[in-house]
Amino acid sequence: MKQKLLGLALVAFTASAAFSQTLFSTREAKFATGDNSDYKSAEYDDASWRKIDVSRVWDNQGVPADTRHGWYRIHFTPSKADLGKASLKQYLIVDLGTVDDVDRTYLNGKPIGATGSLPSDEGGYRSQWYTPRRYFIPVDDKNIRWDKDNVLAVHCYSGGEPGGMFGQGVSVRVAGIADIASLSCVPAEVKGSPGCKVELKGNLPSSISGKLKLDLVDIRDGKVLSSTVRKISAGNGKTADVEVPVGDNENTVLLATFTETKSGQELKARYEPRYILTPVAPEAPRFNTAAVYGVRPGSPVHFRFGVSGVKPMTFLSKDLPEGLQLNAENGALSGRLMKDGEYTFTVTAKNAKGMAAQTFTLYVGDDKMALTPPMGWNSWNCWGLSVTQDKVMSSAKAMIDKGLADYGYSYVNIDDAWEAPERAADGTIVVNEKFPDMKGLGDWLHSNGLKFGIYSSPGDLTCGAYLGSLDHEKQDAESYNSWGIDYLKYDWCGYSQKHNKERDKETLASYIRPYMLMEKYLREQPRDIFYSLCQYGWQDVWKWGRMVDANSWRTTGDITDTWGSLYEIGFNSQAGLAPYAGPGGWNDPDMLIVGKVGWSDKLRDSRLTANEQYTHISLWALLAANMLIGCDMSQLDDFTINLLCNNEVNAINQDVLGRQADRAVEDGNIQIWTRPLADGTMAIGVFNLGEEGMDVNLAKYFGQLGIGKLNSVRDLWRQTDLDTANPSWFIPRHGVRLLKVNAE
Ligand code: GAL
């Protein structure tokens, strides 16, 4: 865990250091243990102190692992002449690397930064070991002793577990523009048309002025289509923003360059228009969901036929099996079937513009759950721990009102932070004040044909430090049943405490045990509960998820809305997992990072570009991944709705053969992932993971793809048939062509 984060910190460091001038760097310090504030003074005599390496935690260097307080002293002489060489002279950055856990840092006796809380602080000890320590000092601060000895003193508190400084070492540099300001583009409507807001933010109390150049460029040949230059300034808590219309042409990109006046240092940002590819749905009814669904015998059926078209719409079935009901207004199927079997019937949907019919099979059997991957919503990527029942409800309503339910989205899942701090006297789990009526919420969802999901942990605490299910598994499963829960995400997290103490903790059995236990009680409930394992892919969970009756298992750590995360989780971590997914049990590369996300009560637009979002949804469709929308659905914009509601793209995800895609080609930046489909055709994603757009000719890869001759090629996003004689396309940076191919 630590190593992984450290890697990321280093990447960020290199990117922002491009313009900065290093004054000093070292891996060596003087070190003493104890909690003595005299140690911060520049004059303190540390001649007798031992030496220590600041790039490795102290317990690797002969310091007892249970040491709590340690002091590092680093002497350095900053050169005024070196400062003179820097083009921007506003701040020095003192970069300590990483500190496990808490630090109080001083320059020549004066505090310059602090991270985390000490036991003596209000609120007590709070670890922040994962936060990189970078402290800023204005270059004109009189406390800096230019061309003389300076002392950087770092008081480090470890909480009694292994600790100390670690990472890339300590450096002092002159901040570059990227350290003190940032330039970004966020989607915005500009005078009624699609555009973006270019924002220059100054992160520190200083002012930044310069020129902002805005070029609209054709991505195919680099030609500048239009260009403007503006003077802007930001800083001192002020953000400068410029609104720019960019249109919705998929072949253009806005390149923004800010040049700081005095130093000539530059910041760059780019913005891809959020172009919509999905054709407008017909006004007449159209069935968009797979024609199969499965339940266990005796379990309540909660299913909604996904049909687009103008409303109102009426649903009817003349050959509905006894025991089932179809809601004529919303297409919700309910009831129970007690006997195993395949129940085939026809459902028609009618509106003012026409009629459509679907022949549908309901499979009833012990092994018939999750015949296709789950589609729905989860509160985590938007609301994080700030989730409330109202927020869940507003997304659930939007699922219906904005038409997502017409495309098969049906699960409404509450993630962490619904639990009260204490159980009832009899041990029953209690909801917190943010969730006044779980049963009412479940009933509302079910009456609309939607499904209800919840989150817990096999540990005593969840990842968000709410109550987990440890030693209360049976009671919790029963509570879930009483609220009408249809989906449980069971997140390892706090279980580590118990696991670490187990004698057989090295064995696979010890990882499987908590999941087996909960499954036993879920199975005892008189309803189907989709069982979603979350333990970040440990112990190759895809190899044993089915053994514990799970319906999906997370294959990686948490996703976030950056290309780096999408690349790592979507492309790097999924290759080779295809054999383990199929009807009943799916690999889960985590939730969708489109729309307004934020993991808190502060939401922002996903930082993925338009092409990265097409790549994301295409890949999740190919991977037969859980399609759980992670944004606030009440704020869905047209681009995101069209991204999530393309019936031909979603049909790949929901294909009843249930074969996950695997990587068939890796050729430089080009990757091709393929997935066989139930109708004998093949879904193909041609991805360009590179930084520049390029032409890709599919014919080059026919050998690797096992294609002799192309009979038809369909572009699924555009829903058009392409020329089989010339299967060559321009694929933009981080972009995709998602195809359905009939080939010999
Ligand atoms: C993480 C999990 C996230 C989210 C979070 C809640 O461990 O991977 O998806 O559920 O816990 O605290």
Tab-separated table of C-alpha atoms in Angstrom, residues 267-629:
chain	number	residue	atom	x	y	z
A	267	LEU	CA	0.814	25.917	-17.854
A	268	LYS	CA	-1.165	23.885	-20.357
A	269	ALA	CA	-4.622	22.346	-20.388
A	270	ARG	CA	-6.780	20.746	-23.056
A	271	TYR	CA	-10.485	20.248	-23.460
A	272	GLU	CA	-12.295	17.862	-25.752
A	273	PRO	CA	-15.837	18.844	-26.710
A	274	ARG	CA	-18.342	16.487	-25.119
A	275	TYR	CA	-19.618	15.248	-28.439
A	276	ILE	CA	-22.623	12.973	-28.487
A	277	LEU	CA	-22.503	9.873	-30.688
A	278	THR	CA	-25.602	7.966	-29.550
A	279	PRO	CA	-28.427	8.522	-32.059
A	280	VAL	CA	-31.701	9.896	-30.706
A	281	ALA	CA	-33.993	7.008	-29.681
A	282	PRO	CA	-37.134	6.466	-31.746
A	283	GLU	CA	-40.372	7.830	-30.309
A	284	ALA	CA	-42.091	4.450	-30.678
A	285	PRO	CA	-41.391	1.853	-27.979
A	286	ARG	CA	-38.094	-0.025	-28.194
A	287	PHE	CA	-37.021	-2.802	-25.798
A	288	ASN	CA	-33.483	-2.135	-24.574
A	289	THR	CA	-32.979	-4.853	-21.985
A	290	ALA	CA	-31.847	-8.457	-22.440
A	291	ALA	CA	-34.709	-10.877	-22.978
A	292	VAL	CA	-33.731	-13.004	-19.979
A	293	TYR	CA	-33.784	-12.697	-16.221
A	294	GLY	CA	-33.254	-15.224	-13.467
A	295	VAL	CA	-34.452	-15.769	-9.912
A	296	ARG	CA	-34.289	-18.493	-7.310
A	297	PRO	CA	-37.512	-20.368	-6.654
A	298	GLY	CA	-39.804	-18.572	-4.212
A	299	SER	CA	-37.816	-15.326	-4.317
A	300	PRO	CA	-39.751	-12.128	-5.051
A	301	VAL	CA	-39.266	-10.978	-8.645
A	302	HIS	CA	-38.209	-7.339	-9.050
A	303	PHE	CA	-37.635	-6.603	-12.702
A	304	ARG	CA	-38.499	-3.705	-14.952
A	305	PHE	CA	-38.725	-3.980	-18.716
A	306	GLY	CA	-36.430	-1.332	-20.133
A	307	VAL	CA	-38.287	0.323	-22.977
A	308	SER	CA	-37.516	3.723	-24.507
A	309	GLY	CA	-40.021	5.862	-26.390
A	310	VAL	CA	-42.447	8.638	-25.557
A	311	LYS	CA	-44.496	8.313	-22.402
A	312	PRO	CA	-47.114	7.412	-21.388
A	313	MET	CA	-46.632	3.797	-22.341
A	314	THR	CA	-48.736	0.739	-21.580
A	315	PHE	CA	-47.398	-2.724	-20.923
A	316	LEU	CA	-49.298	-5.915	-21.460
A	317	SER	CA	-48.667	-9.641	-21.511
A	318	LYS	CA	-51.302	-12.139	-22.521
A	319	ASP	CA	-49.394	-15.235	-21.527
A	320	LEU	CA	-47.920	-14.172	-18.187
A	321	PRO	CA	-47.192	-17.238	-16.028
A	322	GLU	CA	-49.403	-17.599	-12.978
A	323	GLY	CA	-47.774	-16.025	-9.920
A	324	LEU	CA	-46.427	-13.003	-11.822
A	325	GLN	CA	-47.888	-9.534	-12.301
A	326	LEU	CA	-46.946	-6.889	-14.853
A	327	ASN	CA	-47.538	-3.254	-13.949
A	328	ALA	CA	-49.285	-1.827	-17.017
A	329	GLU	CA	-47.899	1.678	-16.467
A	330	ASN	CA	-44.230	1.217	-15.664
A	331	GLY	CA	-43.419	-2.255	-16.955
A	332	ALA	CA	-42.493	-3.598	-13.511
A	333	LEU	CA	-42.700	-7.367	-13.233
A	334	SER	CA	-43.386	-8.743	-9.761
A	335	GLY	CA	-44.582	-11.873	-8.011
A	336	ARG	CA	-42.983	-15.239	-7.234
A	337	LEU	CA	-42.532	-18.552	-8.966
A	338	MET	CA	-42.069	-21.557	-6.748
A	339	LYS	CA	-40.901	-24.122	-9.256
A	340	ASP	CA	-37.685	-24.375	-11.227
A	341	GLY	CA	-38.085	-23.892	-14.943
A	342	GLU	CA	-37.955	-21.625	-17.966
A	343	TYR	CA	-41.014	-19.412	-18.259
A	344	THR	CA	-41.293	-17.798	-21.665
A	345	PHE	CA	-43.881	-15.123	-22.399
A	346	THR	CA	-44.384	-12.064	-24.552
A	347	VAL	CA	-44.604	-8.500	-23.332
A	348	THR	CA	-45.858	-5.657	-25.483
A	349	ALA	CA	-45.268	-1.953	-24.942
A	350	LYS	CA	-47.517	0.574	-26.616
A	351	ASN	CA	-47.489	4.369	-26.849
A	352	ALA	CA	-48.964	7.072	-29.096
A	353	LYS	CA	-46.249	6.411	-31.684
A	354	GLY	CA	-46.443	2.639	-31.967
A	355	MET	CA	-45.924	-0.718	-30.387
A	356	ALA	CA	-43.091	-3.188	-29.717
A	357	ALA	CA	-42.948	-6.704	-28.334
A	358	GLN	CA	-40.329	-8.820	-26.608
A	359	THR	CA	-40.349	-12.553	-26.085
A	360	PHE	CA	-38.875	-12.941	-22.658
A	361	THR	CA	-37.677	-15.881	-20.584
A	362	LEU	CA	-37.687	-15.893	-16.820
A	363	TYR	CA	-35.386	-18.615	-15.535
A	364	VAL	CA	-36.177	-20.012	-12.121
A	365	GLY	CA	-33.516	-22.083	-10.415
A	366	ASP	CA	-30.988	-22.051	-7.618
A	367	ASP	CA	-28.186	-21.048	-9.974
A	368	LYS	CA	-30.075	-18.557	-12.111
A	369	MET	CA	-29.280	-15.248	-10.420
A	370	ALA	CA	-27.254	-12.546	-12.204
A	371	LEU	CA	-27.511	-14.025	-15.678
A	372	THR	CA	-26.176	-10.703	-16.968
A	373	PRO	CA	-24.028	-8.144	-15.086
A	374	PRO	CA	-25.897	-5.820	-12.709
A	375	MET	CA	-26.763	-2.326	-13.962
A	376	GLY	CA	-27.634	0.481	-11.606
A	377	TRP	CA	-26.257	3.143	-9.312
A	378	ASN	CA	-24.138	3.334	-6.152
A	379	SER	CA	-23.701	6.332	-3.875
A	380	TRP	CA	-19.949	6.103	-3.263
A	381	ASN	CA	-18.270	7.861	-6.210
A	382	CYS	CA	-20.524	10.856	-5.806
A	383	TRP	CA	-21.491	11.280	-2.187
A	384	GLY	CA	-18.877	9.228	-0.320
A	385	LEU	CA	-19.659	9.340	3.387
A	386	SER	CA	-22.058	12.285	2.946
A	387	VAL	CA	-24.795	10.055	1.502
A	388	THR	CA	-28.355	10.558	2.807
A	389	GLN	CA	-31.692	8.928	2.079
A	390	ASP	CA	-32.801	12.085	0.236
A	391	LYS	CA	-29.765	11.965	-1.996
A	392	VAL	CA	-30.394	8.286	-2.758
A	393	MET	CA	-34.015	9.018	-3.490
A	394	SER	CA	-33.229	11.881	-5.836
A	395	SER	CA	-30.908	9.646	-7.853
A	396	ALA	CA	-33.497	6.859	-7.858
A	397	LYS	CA	-36.154	9.225	-9.170
A	398	ALA	CA	-33.762	10.492	-11.823
A	399	MET	CA	-33.125	6.884	-12.857
A	400	ILE	CA	-36.749	6.794	-13.912
A	401	ASP	CA	-37.364	10.401	-14.953
A	402	LYS	CA	-34.225	10.740	-17.062
A	403	GLY	CA	-34.880	7.436	-18.789
A	404	LEU	CA	-32.011	5.345	-17.376
A	405	ALA	CA	-34.444	2.704	-16.184
A	406	ASP	CA	-35.565	2.413	-19.837
A	407	TYR	CA	-32.062	1.133	-20.568
A	408	GLY	CA	-31.859	-1.481	-17.850
A	409	TYR	CA	-30.399	0.451	-14.909
A	410	SER	CA	-32.234	-0.948	-11.919
A	411	TYR	CA	-30.097	-1.317	-8.763
A	412	VAL	CA	-30.073	1.622	-6.349
A	413	ASN	CA	-27.257	0.899	-3.911
A	414	ILE	CA	-26.342	2.718	-0.729
A	415	ASP	CA	-22.617	2.428	-0.046
A	416	ASP	CA	-20.936	3.131	3.293
A	417	ALA	CA	-22.217	5.591	5.967
A	418	TRP	CA	-25.816	4.517	6.570
A	419	GLU	CA	-25.050	2.797	9.896
A	420	ALA	CA	-25.644	4.272	13.367
A	421	PRO	CA	-22.673	4.334	15.786
A	422	GLU	CA	-24.193	1.624	17.970
A	423	ARG	CA	-26.337	-1.445	17.578
A	424	ALA	CA	-29.616	-1.869	19.452
A	425	ALA	CA	-29.477	-3.640	22.829
A	426	ASP	CA	-30.299	-6.962	21.151
A	427	GLY	CA	-27.497	-6.495	18.629
A	428	THR	CA	-29.662	-5.461	15.679
A	429	ILE	CA	-27.996	-3.022	13.315
A	430	VAL	CA	-29.510	0.462	13.409
A	431	VAL	CA	-29.536	3.072	10.648
A	432	ASN	CA	-28.281	6.580	11.382
A	433	GLU	CA	-30.371	9.753	11.314
A	434	LYS	CA	-29.645	10.273	7.614
A	435	PHE	CA	-31.790	7.237	6.742
A	436	PRO	CA	-35.179	7.641	8.399
A	437	ASP	CA	-36.978	4.863	6.515
A	438	MET	CA	-35.110	1.979	4.902
A	439	LYS	CA	-38.171	-0.195	4.462
A	440	GLY	CA	-40.096	2.701	2.867
A	441	LEU	CA	-37.214	3.315	0.452
A	442	GLY	CA	-37.122	-0.374	-0.475
A	443	ASP	CA	-40.871	-0.491	-1.022
A	444	TRP	CA	-40.796	2.572	-3.258
A	445	LEU	CA	-37.984	1.101	-5.365
A	446	HIS	CA	-39.739	-2.237	-5.697
A	447	SER	CA	-43.056	-0.653	-6.661
A	448	ASN	CA	-41.171	0.902	-9.560
A	449	GLY	CA	-39.520	-2.360	-10.552
A	450	LEU	CA	-36.144	-1.164	-9.222
A	451	LYS	CA	-33.865	-2.950	-6.770
A	452	PHE	CA	-32.299	-1.957	-3.477
A	453	GLY	CA	-28.657	-2.439	-2.464
A	454	ILE	CA	-26.626	-1.915	0.680
A	455	TYR	CA	-23.043	-2.067	1.989
A	456	SER	CA	-21.302	-3.650	4.962
A	457	SER	CA	-18.031	-5.202	6.047
A	458	PRO	CA	-17.123	-8.554	7.592
A	459	GLY	CA	-14.997	-6.527	10.036
A	460	ASP	CA	-16.090	-4.663	13.129
A	461	LEU	CA	-15.748	-1.438	11.145
A	462	THR	CA	-16.237	-0.493	7.510
A	463	CYS	CA	-13.683	1.472	5.486
A	464	GLY	CA	-15.426	4.669	6.523
A	465	ALA	CA	-15.227	3.564	10.200
A	466	TYR	CA	-18.966	2.808	10.451
A	467	LEU	CA	-20.223	-0.391	12.081
A	468	GLY	CA	-19.515	-3.604	10.203
A	469	SER	CA	-21.177	-7.003	10.543
A	470	LEU	CA	-18.554	-8.887	12.568
A	471	ASP	CA	-20.266	-11.337	14.952
A	472	HIS	CA	-23.684	-10.086	13.772
A	473	GLU	CA	-23.789	-11.606	10.300
A	474	LYS	CA	-27.041	-13.517	10.818
A	475	GLN	CA	-28.817	-10.566	12.384
A	476	ASP	CA	-27.665	-8.244	9.621
A	477	ALA	CA	-28.780	-10.576	6.854
A	478	GLU	CA	-32.172	-10.695	8.550
A	479	SER	CA	-32.336	-6.903	8.787
A	480	TYR	CA	-31.499	-6.656	5.099
A	481	ASN	CA	-34.336	-9.007	4.310
A	482	SER	CA	-36.759	-6.970	6.391
A	483	TRP	CA	-35.855	-3.796	4.454
A	484	GLY	CA	-36.133	-5.566	1.090
A	485	ILE	CA	-32.446	-5.553	0.216
A	486	ASP	CA	-31.530	-7.134	-3.146
A	487	TYR	CA	-27.760	-6.483	-3.257
A	488	LEU	CA	-25.012	-6.562	-0.635
A	489	LYS	CA	-21.545	-5.118	-1.209
A	490	TYR	CA	-19.388	-6.755	1.434
A	491	ASP	CA	-16.141	-4.842	1.872
A	492	TRP	CA	-13.185	-6.438	3.658
A	493	CYS	CA	-11.731	-3.271	5.263
A	494	GLY	CA	-11.959	-3.519	9.069
A	495	TYR	CA	-11.739	-7.303	8.882
A	496	SER	CA	-7.932	-6.938	8.676
A	497	GLN	CA	-7.881	-6.390	12.448
A	498	LYS	CA	-9.341	-9.827	13.066
A	499	HIS	CA	-7.517	-11.445	10.187
A	500	ASN	CA	-4.102	-10.263	11.406
A	501	LYS	CA	-4.622	-12.130	14.638
A	502	GLU	CA	-5.655	-15.391	12.985
A	503	ARG	CA	-3.257	-18.285	13.184
A	504	ASP	CA	-3.907	-19.315	9.595
A	505	LYS	CA	-3.791	-15.762	8.230
A	506	GLU	CA	-1.355	-16.756	5.484
A	507	THR	CA	-3.784	-19.252	4.021
A	508	LEU	CA	-6.404	-18.821	1.337
A	509	ALA	CA	-8.994	-20.297	3.688
A	510	SER	CA	-8.623	-17.351	6.022
A	511	TYR	CA	-9.498	-14.934	3.209
A	512	ILE	CA	-12.494	-16.954	2.129
A	513	ARG	CA	-13.926	-17.570	5.601
A	514	PRO	CA	-15.677	-14.235	6.284
A	515	TYR	CA	-17.297	-14.308	2.855
A	516	MET	CA	-18.527	-17.868	3.321
A	517	LEU	CA	-20.039	-16.962	6.630
A	518	MET	CA	-22.147	-14.107	5.319
A	519	GLU	CA	-23.221	-16.102	2.293
A	520	LYS	CA	-24.664	-18.767	4.573
A	521	TYR	CA	-26.990	-16.194	6.149
A	522	LEU	CA	-27.836	-14.424	2.908
A	523	ARG	CA	-28.929	-17.772	1.516
A	524	GLU	CA	-31.225	-18.315	4.469
A	525	GLN	CA	-33.242	-15.214	3.551
A	526	PRO	CA	-36.424	-15.730	1.547
A	527	ARG	CA	-35.194	-13.435	-1.227
A	528	ASP	CA	-32.349	-13.180	-3.730
A	529	ILE	CA	-29.541	-10.949	-2.545
A	530	PHE	CA	-26.888	-10.257	-5.155
A	531	TYR	CA	-23.609	-10.882	-3.348
A	532	SER	CA	-20.858	-8.441	-4.324
A	533	LEU	CA	-17.436	-9.084	-2.821
A	534	CYS	CA	-15.115	-6.178	-2.277
A	535	GLN	CA	-11.618	-7.091	-1.139
A	536	TYR	CA	-9.644	-5.440	-3.933
A	537	GLY	CA	-8.773	-8.636	-5.817
A	538	TRP	CA	-6.668	-10.236	-3.092
A	539	GLN	CA	-5.798	-13.919	-3.354
A	540	ASP	CA	-7.053	-13.970	-6.965
A	541	VAL	CA	-10.640	-13.656	-5.776
A	542	TRP	CA	-11.859	-14.352	-9.328
A	543	LYS	CA	-10.684	-17.946	-8.830
A	544	TRP	CA	-12.851	-18.550	-5.753
A	545	GLY	CA	-15.634	-15.944	-5.843
A	546	ARG	CA	-18.061	-18.479	-7.231
A	547	MET	CA	-17.190	-20.893	-4.451
A	548	VAL	CA	-18.729	-18.525	-1.923
A	549	ASP	CA	-21.731	-18.032	-4.180
A	550	ALA	CA	-20.715	-14.471	-5.000
A	551	ASN	CA	-22.275	-12.800	-7.998
A	552	SER	CA	-19.387	-10.382	-8.526
A	553	TRP	CA	-16.019	-9.591	-7.015
A	554	ARG	CA	-13.954	-6.456	-7.192
A	555	THR	CA	-10.717	-7.217	-8.998
A	556	THR	CA	-8.752	-4.128	-7.925
A	557	GLY	CA	-8.495	-1.256	-5.468
A	558	ASP	CA	-10.652	1.842	-5.776
A	559	ILE	CA	-11.083	3.657	-9.057
A	560	THR	CA	-10.924	7.426	-9.399
A	561	ASP	CA	-11.752	9.836	-12.227
A	562	THR	CA	-8.353	10.099	-13.873
A	563	TRP	CA	-6.876	8.528	-16.975
A	564	GLY	CA	-4.117	6.963	-14.848
A	565	SER	CA	-6.665	5.147	-12.726
A	566	LEU	CA	-8.782	4.069	-15.692
A	567	TYR	CA	-5.695	2.826	-17.503
A	568	GLU	CA	-4.379	0.894	-14.522
A	569	ILE	CA	-7.678	-0.655	-13.482
A	570	GLY	CA	-9.372	-1.058	-16.858
A	571	PHE	CA	-6.520	-2.092	-19.117
A	572	ASN	CA	-3.618	-3.266	-16.950
A	573	SER	CA	-5.522	-5.252	-14.365
A	574	GLN	CA	-8.229	-7.012	-16.382
A	575	ALA	CA	-6.254	-8.865	-19.040
A	576	GLY	CA	-6.429	-12.593	-18.447
A	577	LEU	CA	-9.475	-12.498	-16.158
A	578	ALA	CA	-12.007	-13.404	-18.862
A	579	PRO	CA	-12.177	-17.137	-18.066
A	580	TYR	CA	-13.491	-16.434	-14.580
A	581	ALA	CA	-16.532	-14.336	-15.525
A	582	GLY	CA	-19.830	-15.614	-16.796
A	583	PRO	CA	-23.540	-15.832	-16.026
A	584	GLY	CA	-23.939	-15.842	-12.250
A	585	GLY	CA	-20.509	-14.414	-11.363
A	586	TRP	CA	-18.760	-11.323	-12.767
A	587	ASN	CA	-15.407	-9.586	-12.463
A	588	ASP	CA	-15.995	-6.098	-11.077
A	589	PRO	CA	-13.436	-3.428	-12.037
A	590	ASP	CA	-15.293	-0.888	-9.830
A	591	MET	CA	-17.937	1.721	-10.453
A	592	LEU	CA	-18.317	4.193	-13.286
A	593	ILE	CA	-16.500	7.516	-13.087
A	594	VAL	CA	-18.657	9.646	-15.370
A	595	GLY	CA	-20.961	12.574	-14.611
A	596	LYS	CA	-20.717	14.543	-11.384
A	597	VAL	CA	-18.512	12.719	-8.872
A	598	GLY	CA	-16.547	13.815	-5.828
A	599	TRP	CA	-16.633	11.186	-3.028
A	600	SER	CA	-17.984	13.920	-0.727
A	601	ASP	CA	-20.661	16.596	-0.625
A	602	LYS	CA	-18.582	18.585	-3.124
A	603	LEU	CA	-19.222	17.305	-6.605
A	604	ARG	CA	-17.362	18.101	-9.804
A	605	ASP	CA	-17.509	16.928	-13.395
A	606	SER	CA	-15.518	13.776	-14.000
A	607	ARG	CA	-11.996	14.752	-14.929
A	608	LEU	CA	-11.974	12.227	-17.771
A	609	THR	CA	-12.012	13.741	-21.246
A	610	ALA	CA	-14.852	12.945	-23.632
A	611	ASN	CA	-12.802	10.277	-25.409
A	612	GLU	CA	-11.677	8.751	-22.135
A	613	GLN	CA	-15.310	8.419	-21.141
A	614	TYR	CA	-16.187	6.665	-24.403
A	615	THR	CA	-13.232	4.371	-23.734
A	616	HIS	CA	-14.413	3.747	-20.169
A	617	ILE	CA	-17.958	2.727	-21.079
A	618	SER	CA	-16.814	0.712	-24.121
A	619	LEU	CA	-14.326	-1.218	-22.016
A	620	TRP	CA	-16.796	-1.879	-19.197
A	621	ALA	CA	-19.276	-3.152	-21.800
A	622	LEU	CA	-16.650	-5.467	-23.257
A	623	LEU	CA	-15.533	-6.644	-19.817
A	624	ALA	CA	-19.082	-7.665	-18.831
A	625	ALA	CA	-18.448	-5.448	-15.827
A	626	ASN	CA	-20.931	-4.340	-13.210
A	627	MET	CA	-22.364	-1.118	-14.643
A	628	LEU	CA	-22.929	0.901	-11.505
A	629	ILE	CA	-23.223	4.591	-12.216
